[in-house]
Tab-separated table of C-alpha atoms and ligand atoms in Angstrom:
chain	number	residue	atom	x	y	z
A	2	MET	CA	-0.130	0.269	-0.243
A	3	ARG	CA	1.623	3.459	-0.980
A	4	LYS	CA	1.403	5.397	2.067
A	5	ARG	CA	0.830	9.496	1.581
A	6	LEU	CA	3.934	11.154	2.440
A	7	PHE	CA	2.871	14.712	2.726
A	8	LYS	CA	-0.611	14.643	3.994
A	9	ARG	CA	-2.761	18.348	3.360
A	10	LYS	CA	-3.614	20.035	6.392
A	11	ILE	CA	-7.165	20.539	6.812
A	12	HIS	CA	-7.537	24.053	8.570
A	13	TYR	CA	-10.732	24.858	10.766
A	14	THR	CA	-11.808	27.976	11.496
A	15	TYR	CA	-15.133	28.582	14.093
A	16	ASN	CA	-18.465	29.709	12.820
A	17	PRO	CA	-20.137	31.682	15.622
A	18	GLU	CA	-23.519	31.553	13.593
A	19	THR	CA	-23.429	27.609	13.412
A	20	ALA	CA	-21.008	27.379	16.625
A	21	LYS	CA	-19.057	24.825	15.046
A	22	TYR	CA	-15.223	24.535	13.640
A	23	GLU	CA	-15.723	24.170	9.875
A	24	PRO	CA	-12.968	22.795	7.453
A	25	GLN	CA	-11.758	25.732	5.380
A	26	PRO	CA	-11.087	25.403	1.938
A	27	PHE	CA	-7.626	25.202	0.368
A	28	SER	CA	-6.124	28.712	-0.233
A	29	TYR	CA	-2.655	29.467	-2.041
A	30	ARG	CA	-2.559	32.889	0.010
A	31	ARG	CA	-2.364	31.308	3.106
A	32	LEU	CA	0.112	28.660	1.771
A	33	LEU	CA	2.391	31.561	0.998
A	34	VAL	CA	2.105	33.464	4.354
A	35	GLN	CA	2.981	29.871	5.976
A	36	ILE	CA	6.003	29.184	3.568
A	37	GLY	CA	6.869	33.217	4.561
A	38	SER	CA	6.374	32.747	8.149
A	39	HIS	CA	8.700	29.543	8.262
A	40	SER	CA	11.245	30.883	5.927
A	41	ILE	CA	11.751	34.185	8.133
A	42	ALA	CA	11.941	32.070	11.347
A	43	GLY	CA	14.425	29.735	9.486
A	44	ILE	CA	16.533	32.869	8.844
A	45	LEU	CA	16.523	34.241	12.386
A	46	THR	CA	17.348	30.854	13.762
A	47	GLY	CA	20.357	30.668	11.295
A	48	LEU	CA	21.227	34.325	11.966
A	49	LEU	CA	21.699	33.469	15.445
A	50	PHE	CA	23.648	30.220	15.143
A	51	PHE	CA	25.995	32.380	12.625
A	52	ALA	CA	26.281	35.222	15.650
A	53	ILE	CA	26.893	32.403	18.214
A	54	PHE	CA	29.303	30.488	15.864
A	55	VAL	CA	31.412	33.659	15.163
A	56	PHE	CA	31.430	34.739	18.823
A	57	THR	CA	32.905	31.477	19.911
A	58	PHE	CA	34.900	29.948	17.046
A	59	ASN	CA	37.685	31.980	15.211
A	60	THR	CA	37.284	32.286	11.171
A	61	PRO	CA	40.830	31.106	9.634
A	62	SER	CA	41.834	34.959	9.217
A	63	GLU	CA	41.123	35.375	12.949
A	64	ARG	CA	43.465	32.948	13.769
A	65	SER	CA	46.116	33.542	11.414
A	66	LEU	CA	46.188	37.440	12.827
A	67	ARG	CA	46.199	35.993	16.520
A	68	ASN	CA	49.066	33.540	15.915
A	69	GLU	CA	50.575	36.795	14.428
A	70	ASN	CA	49.903	38.802	16.816
A	71	ILE	CA	51.212	36.184	19.645
A	72	ALA	CA	54.316	36.046	17.349
A	73	LEU	CA	54.788	39.824	17.137
A	74	GLN	CA	54.599	39.999	20.940
A	75	ALA	CA	57.535	37.133	21.675
A	76	GLN	CA	59.709	38.873	19.265
A	77	TYR	CA	58.805	42.216	21.206
A	78	ASN	CA	59.673	40.410	24.464
A	79	VAL	CA	62.737	39.425	22.833
A	80	LEU	CA	63.921	42.948	21.618
A	81	GLN	CA	63.080	44.443	24.931
A	82	ASN	CA	65.181	41.878	26.479
A	83	ARG	CA	67.854	42.332	24.166
A	84	LEU	CA	67.722	46.604	24.960
A	85	ASP	CA	67.582	45.671	28.727
A	86	ALA	CA	70.937	43.815	27.893
A	87	TYR	CA	72.470	46.455	25.980
A	88	GLN	CA	71.835	48.726	28.744
A	89	GLY	CA	73.437	47.105	31.215
A	90	VAL	CA	76.236	46.475	29.361
A	91	LEU	CA	76.412	50.308	28.568
A	92	SER	CA	75.840	50.941	32.230
A	93	ASP	CA	79.064	49.058	33.134
A	94	ILE	CA	81.267	50.520	30.849
A	95	GLN	CA	80.158	54.017	32.067
A	96	SER	CA	80.653	53.224	35.716
A	97	ARG	CA	84.485	52.095	34.570
A	98	ASP	CA	84.621	54.991	32.891
A	99	ASN	CA	83.902	57.210	35.732
A	100	ASN	CA	85.305	55.166	38.573
A	101	MET	CA	88.303	53.935	36.988
A	102	TYR	CA	89.716	55.239	33.780
A	103	ARG	CA	88.775	58.760	34.958
A	104	VAL	CA	90.191	58.565	38.181
A	105	LEU	CA	93.340	56.815	36.811
A	106	LEU	CA	93.826	59.823	34.618
A	107	HIS	CA	92.750	62.449	37.136
A	108	THR	CA	89.974	63.746	35.229
A	109	ASP	CA	86.335	64.761	36.333
A	110	SER	CA	83.681	61.824	36.264
A	111	LEU	CA	80.744	62.736	33.702
A	112	PRO	CA	77.614	63.740	35.538
A	113	THR	CA	74.227	62.175	34.732
A	114	SER	CA	73.162	65.077	33.177
A	115	VAL	CA	75.496	65.123	30.464
A	116	ARG	CA	74.951	61.140	30.022
A	117	LYS	CA	71.787	60.897	29.743
A	118	GLY	CA	70.856	64.147	27.881
A	119	SER	CA	67.251	64.948	27.460
A	120	LEU	CA	64.917	63.767	24.637
A	121	SER	CA	62.339	65.628	23.170
A	122	PRO	CA	58.419	64.274	23.678
A	123	ALA	CA	57.547	65.899	20.433
A	124	ARG	CA	59.891	63.244	18.713
A	125	TYR	CA	57.550	60.586	19.240
A	126	GLU	CA	53.915	62.292	18.672
A	127	SER	CA	53.985	60.978	15.416
A	128	LEU	CA	54.211	57.224	16.718
A	129	LEU	CA	51.345	58.044	19.263
A	130	ARG	CA	48.787	57.931	16.218
A	131	SER	CA	50.207	54.620	15.108
A	132	THR	CA	48.796	51.400	16.106
A	133	ASN	CA	50.601	49.388	18.915
A	134	SER	CA	51.738	52.987	19.441
A	135	GLN	CA	52.908	52.604	23.000
A	136	LEU	CA	55.280	49.814	22.399
A	137	ALA	CA	56.415	51.828	19.196
A	138	VAL	CA	57.086	54.907	21.595
A	139	GLU	CA	58.630	52.770	24.502
A	140	MET	CA	60.822	50.817	22.004
A	141	THR	CA	61.682	53.742	19.997
A	142	GLU	CA	62.839	55.846	23.125
A	143	GLN	CA	64.766	53.321	24.524
A	144	THR	CA	66.748	52.699	21.485
A	145	ASP	CA	67.181	56.577	21.535
A	146	ILE	CA	68.417	56.816	24.858
A	147	ILE	CA	70.973	53.670	24.297
A	148	ALA	CA	72.209	55.517	20.930
A	149	LYS	CA	72.962	58.932	23.040
A	150	GLU	CA	74.641	57.563	25.737
A	151	LEU	CA	76.781	55.332	23.699
A	152	TYR	CA	77.392	58.607	21.604
A	153	VAL	CA	78.589	60.333	24.909
A	154	GLN	CA	80.711	57.038	25.673
A	155	SER	CA	82.574	57.455	22.775
A	156	LYS	CA	83.139	61.114	23.222
A	157	SER	CA	84.126	60.233	26.865
A	158	PHE	CA	86.835	57.124	25.699
A	159	ASP	CA	88.629	59.624	22.859
A	160	GLU	CA	89.052	62.209	25.429
A	161	LEU	CA	90.655	59.551	27.852
A	162	GLY	CA	92.549	58.616	24.824
A	163	GLN	CA	93.912	61.720	24.488
A	164	LEU	CA	94.638	62.059	28.186
A	165	ALA	CA	96.206	58.840	28.239
A	166	MET	CA	98.737	59.748	25.532
A	167	GLN	CA	99.498	62.966	27.482
A	168	LYS	CA	99.816	61.385	30.379
A	169	GLU	CA	102.375	59.265	28.850
A	170	LYS	CA	104.256	62.414	28.142
A	171	MET	CA	103.519	63.513	31.450
A	172	LEU	CA	104.980	60.534	33.177
A	173	ARG	CA	108.254	60.890	31.415
A	174	CYS	CA	108.333	64.680	32.217
A	175	ILE	CA	107.293	65.038	36.144
A	176	PRO	CA	110.498	64.182	38.473
A	177	ALA	CA	110.076	60.550	39.320
A	178	ILE	CA	113.701	59.280	40.341
A	179	GLN	CA	116.060	60.264	42.567
A	180	PRO	CA	118.732	62.807	41.683
A	181	VAL	CA	121.672	60.908	42.945
A	182	LEU	CA	122.459	57.369	42.690
A	183	ASN	CA	121.844	55.377	45.942
A	184	LYS	CA	125.406	53.685	45.736
A	185	ASP	CA	126.718	56.940	45.794
A	186	LEU	CA	124.616	58.269	48.605
A	187	ARG	CA	125.754	58.223	52.051
A	188	LEU	CA	122.519	59.558	53.802
A	189	ILE	CA	119.860	61.758	53.450
A	190	THR	CA	120.779	64.299	55.753
A	191	SER	CA	117.634	66.279	55.757
A	192	GLY	CA	114.135	66.041	54.716
A	193	PHE	CA	111.507	68.688	53.634
A	194	GLY	CA	109.609	70.534	56.218
A	195	VAL	CA	110.814	72.945	59.273
A	196	ARG	CA	114.163	72.042	59.874
A	197	ILE	CA	117.057	73.578	62.083
A	198	ASP	CA	119.506	75.689	59.807
A	199	PRO	CA	122.850	74.645	60.194
A	200	VAL	CA	123.862	78.722	60.240
A	201	TYR	CA	121.570	80.422	62.135
A	202	LYS	CA	120.599	77.255	64.455
A	203	THR	CA	116.833	78.257	64.090
A	204	ALA	CA	114.196	76.202	63.015
A	205	ARG	CA	113.190	77.324	59.299
A	206	PHE	CA	111.477	75.674	56.472
A	207	HIS	CA	113.577	73.619	54.298
A	208	ALA	CA	111.951	73.639	51.004
A	209	GLY	CA	113.819	70.676	49.441
A	210	MET	CA	115.656	67.192	50.478
A	211	ASP	CA	119.776	67.665	51.088
A	212	PHE	CA	121.645	63.948	49.748
A	213	SER	CA	125.031	63.934	51.369
A	214	ALA	CA	127.404	62.642	49.274
A	215	PRO	CA	131.291	62.732	48.279
A	216	GLN	CA	132.342	65.918	45.851
A	217	ASP	CA	131.601	65.222	42.018
A	218	THR	CA	129.098	62.786	42.244
A	219	LYS	CA	127.314	62.782	39.414
A	220	VAL	CA	123.671	64.757	39.565
A	221	PHE	CA	121.045	63.286	37.423
A	222	ALA	CA	117.806	65.087	35.900
A	223	THR	CA	114.660	63.409	37.376
A	224	GLY	CA	112.451	63.978	34.579
A	225	ASP	CA	112.609	65.196	30.882
A	226	GLY	CA	112.324	69.199	30.376
A	227	VAL	CA	114.153	72.336	29.578
A	228	ILE	CA	117.298	73.787	31.775
A	229	THR	CA	115.738	77.361	32.500
A	230	PHE	CA	118.184	78.557	34.638
A	231	VAL	CA	121.775	77.799	35.309
A	232	GLY	CA	124.024	80.155	37.342
A	233	TRP	CA	124.563	81.016	41.027
A	234	ASP	CA	122.208	81.919	43.937
A	235	GLN	CA	123.557	83.557	47.023
A	236	GLY	CA	121.735	80.742	49.256
A	237	LEU	CA	121.999	78.100	46.715
A	238	GLY	CA	125.130	78.201	45.174
A	239	ASN	CA	125.739	77.172	41.526
A	240	THR	CA	122.144	76.013	40.739
A	241	VAL	CA	120.333	74.278	37.479
A	242	ILE	CA	116.206	74.832	37.432
A	243	ILE	CA	114.728	72.398	35.106
A	244	ASP	CA	111.302	73.364	33.589
A	245	HIS	CA	109.356	69.403	33.368
A	246	GLY	CA	106.287	71.228	32.323
A	247	PHE	CA	102.720	69.965	33.535
A	248	GLY	CA	103.454	72.677	36.534
A	249	TYR	CA	106.439	70.667	37.716
A	250	GLU	CA	109.696	72.191	38.242
A	251	SER	CA	113.306	70.807	39.943
A	252	VAL	CA	116.068	72.677	41.533
A	253	TYR	CA	119.299	71.333	41.825
A	254	ALA	CA	121.717	73.397	44.052
A	255	HIS	CA	125.256	73.451	45.665
A	256	LEU	CA	127.047	71.972	42.819
A	257	ASP	CA	130.228	71.605	42.310
A	258	ASN	CA	130.107	72.387	38.528
A	259	THR	CA	127.692	72.109	35.555
A	260	LYS	CA	128.424	72.211	31.985
A	261	GLU	CA	124.532	73.050	31.376
A	262	ARG	CA	123.239	75.827	29.250
A	263	LYS	CA	120.154	77.635	29.588
A	264	GLY	CA	117.373	76.533	26.774
A	265	VAL	CA	118.714	73.064	26.547
A	266	LYS	CA	116.535	69.914	26.718
A	267	VAL	CA	117.110	67.035	29.009
A	268	ARG	CA	116.076	63.949	29.310
A	269	ARG	CA	115.207	62.199	32.597
A	270	GLY	CA	118.646	60.335	33.730
A	271	ASP	CA	120.971	62.983	31.941
A	272	VAL	CA	123.837	64.133	34.198
A	273	ILE	CA	123.163	67.940	34.561
A	274	GLY	CA	125.789	68.361	37.329
A	275	ALA	CA	128.291	67.235	40.010
A	276	VAL	CA	127.852	67.192	43.800
A	277	GLY	CA	129.737	70.286	45.509
A	278	GLU	CA	129.389	72.544	48.875
A	279	SER	CA	128.853	76.214	46.547
A	280	GLY	CA	126.395	78.885	48.329
A	281	LYS	CA	125.325	78.361	52.063
A	282	ALA	CA	126.123	74.785	52.705
A	283	THR	CA	127.713	72.725	55.365
A	284	GLY	CA	129.394	70.176	53.721
A	285	TYR	CA	128.899	68.318	50.340
A	286	HIS	CA	125.752	67.415	49.361
A	287	LEU	CA	122.591	67.783	47.070
A	288	HIS	CA	119.968	70.471	48.061
A	289	TYR	CA	116.841	69.064	45.640
A	290	GLU	CA	113.738	70.739	45.431
A	291	VAL	CA	110.304	69.841	43.408
A	292	HIS	CA	108.198	72.293	42.812
A	293	TYR	CA	104.442	72.329	41.817
A	294	LYS	CA	102.529	75.250	40.049
A	295	GLY	CA	105.332	77.615	41.716
A	296	THR	CA	105.374	76.163	45.332
A	297	PRO	CA	107.752	73.510	46.840
A	298	VAL	CA	106.438	70.123	47.330
A	299	ASN	CA	108.179	67.474	49.138
A	300	PRO	CA	110.136	65.594	46.756
A	301	ILE	CA	110.129	62.122	48.490
A	302	ASN	CA	106.603	61.911	46.958
A	303	TYR	CA	108.646	62.192	43.648
A	304	PHE	CA	110.922	59.215	43.695
A	305	PHE	CA	108.082	56.208	42.508
A	306	MET	CA	110.423	55.115	39.695
A	307	ASP	CA	113.563	53.762	40.964
A	308	LEU	CA	112.980	52.971	44.748
A	309	SER	CA	111.801	49.305	46.185
A	310	PRO	CA	108.923	49.750	48.909
A	311	LYS	CA	111.897	48.934	51.740
A	312	GLU	CA	114.354	51.586	50.134
A	313	TYR	CA	111.423	53.980	50.365
A	314	ASP	CA	110.351	53.139	54.116
A	315	LYS	CA	114.117	54.022	54.531
A	316	MET	CA	114.142	57.167	52.958
A	317	ILE	CA	110.828	58.198	54.639
A	318	LEU	CA	112.688	57.471	57.745
A	319	GLN	CA	115.726	59.348	57.262
A	320	SER	CA	113.857	62.210	55.929
A	321	ASN	CA	111.515	62.817	58.574
A	322	ARG	CA	114.602	63.356	61.208
A	323	MET	CA	114.433	66.593	62.491
A	324	GLY	CA	118.098	67.169	62.314
A	325	GLU	CA	120.025	70.055	60.736
A	326	THR	CA	119.768	70.611	57.284
A	327	LEU	CA	122.930	71.002	55.226
A	328	ASP	CA	121.113	73.783	53.347
B	8	LIG	ZN1	119.046	71.944	51.981
């Protein structure tokens, strides 16, 4: 028996006159209305499910964008870590520069204001309008800071390089050895400071050191320089003065003789005369002075090149004795 798959629905409407539900004849209009209402319901349901799907699951393009975002974020983190590392290395260099190189070369450390400088906020205004603006501004600012600090740092090294070269020359020039050899030295009779005057027997400032040594013992230039005085001084007798530059001068007095002439360049260790007792002196000795910027300083601090620590201690001990000077 053939079954009817679709059975036409019979519509009933209530007839108040007969007080009965009566079957309605078939109408295409009603059929169309029915189809229309079903379709609208279907579309609405479809839209609802579509919305749920879109908000719950990602489309392939969204998924790829999200992955790209994650990758960019990871890359940003790597860059950020690298910038932090560079900043750390730079800070180390700056600290070494200020606390070691600049101290060694006797020059002022660079203040933070010079190192960091200042960056104009206007520089980043255009970046603020771009997407991910905050990230872009931060990274650009940080790279700018590092670039600026690196520039200042390299300038600082240039300056220190020049100072180091000058320092090398300075080290050759400043008085740094004893003016007479240790083997020729009898003793250091008197040091720098207030001592008893050998002639007047009163306490007087002694502006140098007296090296007691036999007559004609060689006297050496204690640093490179130019001879600026050769001649007689009422108190000091035959005297040679060397200008070493950098504010330093050395004075060699009571010399027996000297063949030096004014204006002659000398090197450290050159013989510039011989020990005598000319001028106001009581016995053969060399009276030796070191001047820095026109003021006599204790020569004991300028023998650092040729004394062992033990010899240096001995010299300090001898030179601190209060005894009479040989003048
Ligand atoms: Zn003296």
